[in-house]
XYZ file of C-alpha atoms in Angstrom:
424
model
C -55.847 6.532 1.640
C -55.323 9.135 4.340
C -53.839 12.477 3.349
C -50.052 12.522 2.982
C -48.184 15.829 3.165
C -44.505 16.730 2.791
C -43.404 19.380 5.289
C -40.236 21.281 4.362
C -38.595 23.512 6.969
C -35.584 25.737 6.347
C -33.686 28.360 8.325
C -30.889 28.906 10.775
C -30.102 25.809 12.815
C -30.282 25.784 16.600
C -30.934 23.232 19.357
C -34.547 22.244 19.965
C -35.989 22.642 16.453
C -36.862 18.981 15.885
C -38.328 18.703 19.380
C -40.563 21.753 18.979
C -41.861 20.823 15.537
C -42.547 17.166 16.314
C -44.279 18.144 19.580
C -46.648 20.259 17.492
C -47.348 17.239 15.274
C -47.674 14.890 18.228
C -50.547 16.898 19.714
C -52.630 15.881 16.697
C -51.322 12.288 16.634
C -49.685 12.753 13.246
C -47.877 9.695 11.871
C -44.373 10.293 10.465
C -43.675 8.263 7.314
C -40.194 9.611 6.619
C -37.853 12.239 8.028
C -34.524 13.628 6.909
C -32.328 16.560 7.846
C -29.114 18.208 6.724
C -27.198 21.219 8.013
C -24.756 23.208 5.886
C -22.966 26.181 7.459
C -25.530 26.316 10.293
C -28.434 26.393 7.802
C -31.060 23.705 8.323
C -33.059 21.802 5.714
C -35.582 19.485 7.387
C -38.116 17.330 5.581
C -40.937 15.403 7.258
C -43.367 13.211 5.320
C -46.521 12.809 7.407
C -49.849 11.041 7.266
C -52.665 13.116 8.736
C -55.319 11.407 10.855
C -58.687 11.216 9.112
C -60.384 13.415 11.697
C -57.497 15.790 12.305
C -58.729 18.741 10.289
C -55.448 19.413 8.529
C -55.724 23.174 8.855
C -55.267 22.975 12.615
C -52.110 20.852 12.242
C -50.612 23.255 9.729
C -51.561 26.295 11.818
C -49.763 24.942 14.888
C -46.725 24.014 12.820
C -46.590 27.449 11.181
C -46.761 29.179 14.550
C -43.994 26.938 15.914
C -41.807 27.590 12.861
C -42.418 31.333 13.092
C -41.334 31.410 16.730
C -38.111 29.677 15.717
C -37.480 32.025 12.799
C -37.968 29.237 10.253
C -39.777 28.972 6.931
C -42.254 26.113 6.486
C -43.795 24.776 3.285
C -46.508 22.113 2.857
C -46.937 19.947 -0.265
C -49.786 17.399 -0.629
C -48.598 14.058 -2.066
C -50.864 12.216 -4.493
C -51.641 8.570 -3.767
C -49.925 7.239 -6.907
C -46.833 9.352 -6.278
C -46.632 8.059 -2.729
C -46.894 4.412 -3.831
C -44.210 4.977 -6.485
C -41.969 6.302 -3.733
C -42.656 3.219 -1.583
C -41.738 0.865 -4.433
C -38.420 2.659 -4.959
C -37.095 1.418 -1.620
C -36.126 -1.894 -3.242
C -33.936 -0.280 -5.884
C -30.191 -0.972 -5.880
C -28.053 1.642 -4.186
C -24.425 2.561 -4.689
C -21.992 4.811 -2.842
C -19.779 7.095 -4.921
C -16.689 8.568 -3.253
C -15.031 11.590 -4.848
C -11.523 12.491 -3.633
C -9.002 15.090 -4.697
C -6.606 17.745 -3.478
C -9.601 20.068 -3.786
C -13.162 19.518 -4.982
C -14.759 22.288 -6.995
C -18.005 22.823 -8.890
C -16.570 21.372 -12.106
C -15.822 18.073 -10.376
C -19.333 17.773 -8.970
C -20.921 18.819 -12.261
C -18.969 16.272 -14.301
C -19.636 13.452 -11.835
C -23.333 14.304 -11.718
C -23.439 14.272 -15.529
C -22.098 10.702 -15.630
C -24.554 9.674 -12.923
C -27.413 11.148 -14.938
C -26.310 9.512 -18.214
C -26.431 6.123 -16.514
C -29.972 6.733 -15.288
C -29.099 7.034 -11.592
C -30.433 9.513 -9.057
C -28.436 11.229 -6.306
C -30.255 10.747 -3.003
C -27.742 12.315 -0.664
C -24.389 14.126 -0.670
C -22.167 14.192 2.413
C -18.742 15.708 3.067
C -16.348 13.283 4.751
C -13.217 15.440 4.878
C -12.775 17.934 7.682
C -13.416 21.653 7.650
C -10.399 23.724 6.664
C -9.933 27.234 7.987
C -9.369 30.010 5.452
C -6.948 31.444 8.024
C -4.302 28.737 8.489
C -2.632 30.579 11.368
C -5.916 30.467 13.293
C -6.758 26.827 12.566
C -7.409 24.595 15.545
C -4.483 22.344 16.413
C -6.495 19.207 15.604
C -7.189 20.285 12.042
C -4.915 19.409 9.173
C -3.211 22.323 7.490
C -4.660 23.299 4.113
C -3.431 21.026 1.338
C -2.144 18.245 3.620
C -5.265 16.089 3.334
C -7.600 15.568 0.411
C -11.120 16.825 0.076
C -13.775 14.126 -0.063
C -17.512 13.966 -0.636
C -19.736 10.915 -0.673
C -22.754 10.608 -2.978
C -25.547 8.090 -2.378
C -26.971 6.881 -5.697
C -30.246 5.080 -6.376
C -31.258 3.037 -9.389
C -30.326 -0.114 -11.338
C -26.866 -0.403 -12.892
C -27.117 -2.836 -15.839
C -23.425 -2.538 -16.743
C -21.255 -1.785 -13.716
C -18.071 -2.205 -15.794
C -19.158 0.580 -18.152
C -19.914 2.814 -15.165
C -16.494 2.107 -13.645
C -14.843 2.869 -16.985
C -16.698 6.186 -17.258
C -15.558 7.281 -13.815
C -11.979 6.053 -14.386
C -11.749 8.168 -17.525
C -13.320 11.175 -15.831
C -11.049 10.874 -12.801
C -7.998 10.851 -15.064
C -9.214 13.958 -16.886
C -9.949 15.884 -13.689
C -7.037 14.540 -11.598
C -9.386 13.173 -8.928
C -10.272 9.701 -7.685
C -13.819 8.406 -8.145
C -14.838 5.099 -6.589
C -18.274 3.519 -6.711
C -19.343 0.631 -4.485
C -22.537 -1.283 -3.996
C -24.178 -0.196 -0.750
C -24.534 -3.473 1.097
C -23.926 -4.827 4.576
C -20.382 -5.939 3.716
C -19.260 -2.410 2.853
C -19.892 -1.466 6.474
C -18.253 -4.586 7.892
C -14.786 -4.935 6.369
C -12.392 -6.791 8.683
C -9.168 -7.665 6.839
C -6.795 -5.603 4.670
C -4.160 -7.270 2.472
C -1.427 -4.998 1.108
C 1.144 -5.462 -1.577
C 4.437 -4.076 -0.265
C 6.656 -2.627 -2.998
C 5.304 0.595 -4.543
C 2.234 0.249 -2.301
C 3.163 0.332 1.389
C 6.582 1.660 0.436
C 7.546 4.029 -2.363
C 10.182 1.847 -3.961
C 10.827 -1.619 -5.366
C 13.192 -3.301 -2.900
C 14.662 -5.567 -5.552
C 15.754 -2.448 -7.437
C 17.444 -1.136 -4.289
C 19.277 -4.450 -3.877
C 20.242 -4.439 -7.541
C 21.724 -0.962 -7.246
C 23.821 -2.132 -4.309
C 24.922 -5.154 -6.374
C 25.813 -3.010 -9.382
C 23.099 -4.479 -11.643
C 20.495 -1.769 -11.169
C 19.655 -1.021 -14.790
C 19.242 -4.673 -15.789
C 16.947 -5.479 -12.860
C 14.910 -2.246 -13.107
C 14.098 -2.958 -16.755
C 12.858 -6.472 -15.920
C 10.864 -5.181 -12.918
C 9.069 -2.551 -14.980
C 8.041 -5.048 -17.649
C 6.846 -7.539 -15.027
C 4.719 -4.923 -13.233
C 3.131 -3.936 -16.537
C 2.159 -7.551 -17.100
C 4.509 -8.037 -20.061
C 6.515 -10.818 -18.405
C 5.575 -13.847 -16.324
C 6.186 -12.823 -12.728
C 7.763 -16.091 -11.581
C 10.255 -16.296 -14.413
C 11.164 -12.610 -14.176
C 11.548 -12.901 -10.396
C 14.039 -15.773 -10.709
C 15.956 -13.865 -13.380
C 16.239 -10.763 -11.211
C 17.204 -12.613 -8.040
C 19.913 -14.511 -9.919
C 21.530 -11.172 -10.741
C 21.892 -10.482 -6.985
C 24.200 -13.449 -6.432
C 27.167 -12.509 -4.274
C 25.653 -9.399 -2.681
C 26.697 -9.077 0.963
C 23.827 -9.893 3.308
C 24.832 -6.995 5.591
C 23.520 -4.570 2.951
C 19.908 -5.562 3.729
C 19.734 -3.781 7.096
C 20.703 -0.420 5.630
C 18.119 -0.691 2.858
C 15.411 -1.691 5.355
C 16.212 1.264 7.598
C 15.639 3.803 4.829
C 12.558 2.316 3.177
C 10.295 5.250 2.232
C 6.847 4.642 3.721
C 4.020 5.684 1.425
C 2.212 8.851 2.626
C -0.899 7.962 4.572
C 0.154 4.369 5.288
C 0.830 4.874 8.989
C -2.408 6.815 9.566
C -4.404 4.195 7.665
C -2.962 1.215 9.505
C -3.160 2.840 12.945
C -6.809 3.736 12.362
C -7.771 0.298 11.072
C -5.912 -1.471 13.886
C -7.754 0.645 16.439
C -11.018 -0.463 14.836
C -10.104 -4.147 15.078
C -9.002 -4.830 11.508
C -6.431 -7.505 10.740
C -3.595 -6.298 8.502
C -1.552 -8.495 6.137
C 1.309 -8.022 3.695
C 1.134 -10.322 0.654
C 4.266 -9.441 -1.261
C 6.133 -10.650 -4.296
C 9.099 -8.977 -2.609
C 11.239 -10.266 0.224
C 10.390 -11.543 3.692
C 13.270 -9.677 5.364
C 11.814 -6.295 4.436
C 8.195 -7.319 5.013
C 9.128 -8.393 8.547
C 10.808 -5.021 9.068
C 7.557 -3.283 8.096
C 5.610 -5.672 10.302
C 7.507 -4.390 13.330
C 7.494 -0.765 12.233
C 3.804 -0.478 11.264
C 2.159 -3.112 13.452
C 1.275 -5.550 10.659
C -0.314 -8.834 11.811
C 0.515 -11.274 9.008
C 3.344 -11.432 6.464
C 3.795 -13.611 3.388
C 6.705 -12.890 1.040
C 9.774 -14.552 -0.494
C 12.856 -15.460 1.551
C 16.299 -14.341 0.388
C 18.672 -17.313 0.439
C 22.201 -16.672 1.652
C 25.370 -18.600 2.384
C 28.482 -17.426 4.174
C 27.051 -13.913 4.457
C 26.240 -13.474 0.764
C 23.090 -13.921 -1.306
C 23.058 -17.125 -3.351
C 20.778 -15.833 -6.114
C 18.517 -18.840 -5.558
C 14.750 -18.714 -5.096
C 12.786 -20.869 -2.650
C 9.458 -22.156 -3.970
C 6.603 -21.409 -3.889
C 7.100 -17.862 -5.156
C 4.479 -15.378 -3.974
C 3.156 -14.456 -7.403
C -0.312 -13.271 -8.393
C -2.006 -16.649 -8.038
C -0.282 -17.268 -4.699
C -1.428 -13.878 -3.372
C -5.052 -14.710 -4.155
C -4.658 -18.135 -2.553
C -3.121 -16.624 0.592
C -5.880 -14.023 0.811
C -8.487 -16.790 0.734
C -6.612 -18.806 3.370
C -6.234 -15.874 5.748
C -9.903 -14.948 5.385
C -10.887 -18.541 6.185
C -8.555 -18.674 9.196
C -9.944 -15.395 10.514
C -13.560 -16.419 9.893
C -14.026 -13.554 7.434
C -15.964 -13.605 4.168
C -14.169 -12.461 1.014
C -16.681 -9.615 0.764
C -15.207 -8.286 4.027
C -11.648 -8.181 2.666
C -9.836 -5.149 1.249
C -6.895 -5.759 -1.108
C -4.491 -3.023 -2.213
C -1.764 -3.242 -4.852
C -0.171 -1.574 -7.849
C 1.147 -4.279 -10.174
C -0.229 -6.874 -12.578
C 0.607 -9.614 -10.054
C -1.863 -7.978 -7.651
C -4.860 -8.301 -9.979
C -5.909 -11.822 -8.842
C -6.253 -10.733 -5.203
C -7.881 -7.420 -6.158
C -10.464 -9.365 -8.162
C -11.616 -11.632 -5.332
C -11.577 -9.098 -2.478
C -14.786 -7.335 -1.561
C -12.937 -4.038 -2.073
C -10.008 -4.309 -4.483
C -8.040 -1.074 -4.894
C -5.381 -0.330 -7.501
C -3.141 2.200 -5.763
C -1.041 4.544 -7.941
C -1.083 1.602 -10.298
C 0.139 0.772 -13.767
C -2.382 1.533 -16.575
C -3.255 -2.153 -17.098
C -4.028 -2.580 -13.403
C -6.142 0.600 -13.195
C -8.207 -0.546 -16.156
C -8.891 -4.012 -14.759
C -9.338 -3.221 -11.057
C -12.772 -2.208 -9.807
C -11.406 0.726 -7.811
C -8.412 2.975 -8.255
C -6.701 5.644 -6.156
C -4.084 7.886 -7.739
C -4.739 11.434 -6.512
C -4.425 10.794 -2.762
C -2.345 8.879 -0.223
C -3.083 5.466 1.235
C -5.234 6.959 3.991
C -7.722 7.893 1.253
C -8.938 4.317 1.704
C -10.524 5.430 4.978
C -12.946 7.578 2.976
C -13.911 4.580 0.846
C -15.000 2.958 4.096
C -17.242 5.933 4.835
C -15.073 7.308 7.646
C -15.065 11.036 8.400
C -12.053 13.089 9.419
C -13.740 14.152 12.649
C -14.333 10.499 13.617
C -10.716 9.628 12.888
C -9.460 12.583 14.919
C -11.544 11.446 17.885
C -10.172 7.931 17.428
C -6.619 9.268 17.387
C -7.194 11.209 20.612
C -8.568 8.077 22.320
C -5.537 6.098 21.172
C -3.182 8.714 22.621
C -5.031 8.792 25.930
C -5.029 5.007 26.100
C -1.282 4.875 25.396
C -0.580 7.453 28.110
C -2.392 5.386 30.726
C -0.408 2.219 29.998
């Protein structure tokens, strides 16, 4: 085997470093086996794994590289790699890989340390760490207009993990518990081609896209708020059959004036981050659906307001301007949501692995289970425990980080959208 050497270069970053160093290697026809680079606060860390030609006379290669590094004000280090160590490294390329996303209002050393401890206990190795959230000025009054003010967006880092995961459920449980202790969100996904090619997002509506349960708002207007709220809470916790509880609640609305619906729709509180998330995904070509155990009237209102593509919910029957308290079958319950998700994916020519599902209640679990990325959002304890992913410390736009998107990319996308709208 020809000699393999790891070259490590560190120092202040500037344009032209990679060009200068690789030109020095090229003069001796050095083969590059691997290369990686990171820059933190304008400080460069560059690694190049090279194979030296048999007749190169390694000293000459290293001399030229040292001179080049010196001229650039960089430090260079050379480490010979043993044959067995190199072959072990080659074999590792087939190991499973996962992406861990850590989100919170802030991320400090304790968060990283605790996450790394869980990673280590499960026998995984951290290959790479990347910050996805934007830079935040320590002088808010001097921050650039395109930056978010401190505290308005979460901090997020992405960790690339390598190694087999014999029990993914146990790993999820460990991170769910840790996230609850630290008040952060920790999501771990298999790094595969589908993660980078999501195409459809299916949202629950009540307590997901909006920060209320519409049926509770209707019940308050009908004077039966306490009775309906108690049934709703038990249904969302999974203590009651959704279909039966839904019929019971709707029956209590009998006689409510239909004119009340418009006022409730007009003041629906949109969940923080929902508009940014949907606008970004729409600009990237995603299809957006609402699959709701709530009511079609309000889902259609959100469709117009947010630019939703597809809506499936339950109609509110009325007669002579008042609600009848009757329910039209089939009710959009948990099983129906999963069925609709499958149907939409088939119609759109999308694999289930390319679907994202987001919900908060027990009736969302069937669709969360079959989607490639199922997310329990500010969910009930039962749902958080059973879903593969959970977000509770951030807004809905935190989902963009789970897709590997960076703040700077999203800001550029937003600027392009504005320019495009101005030219129409």
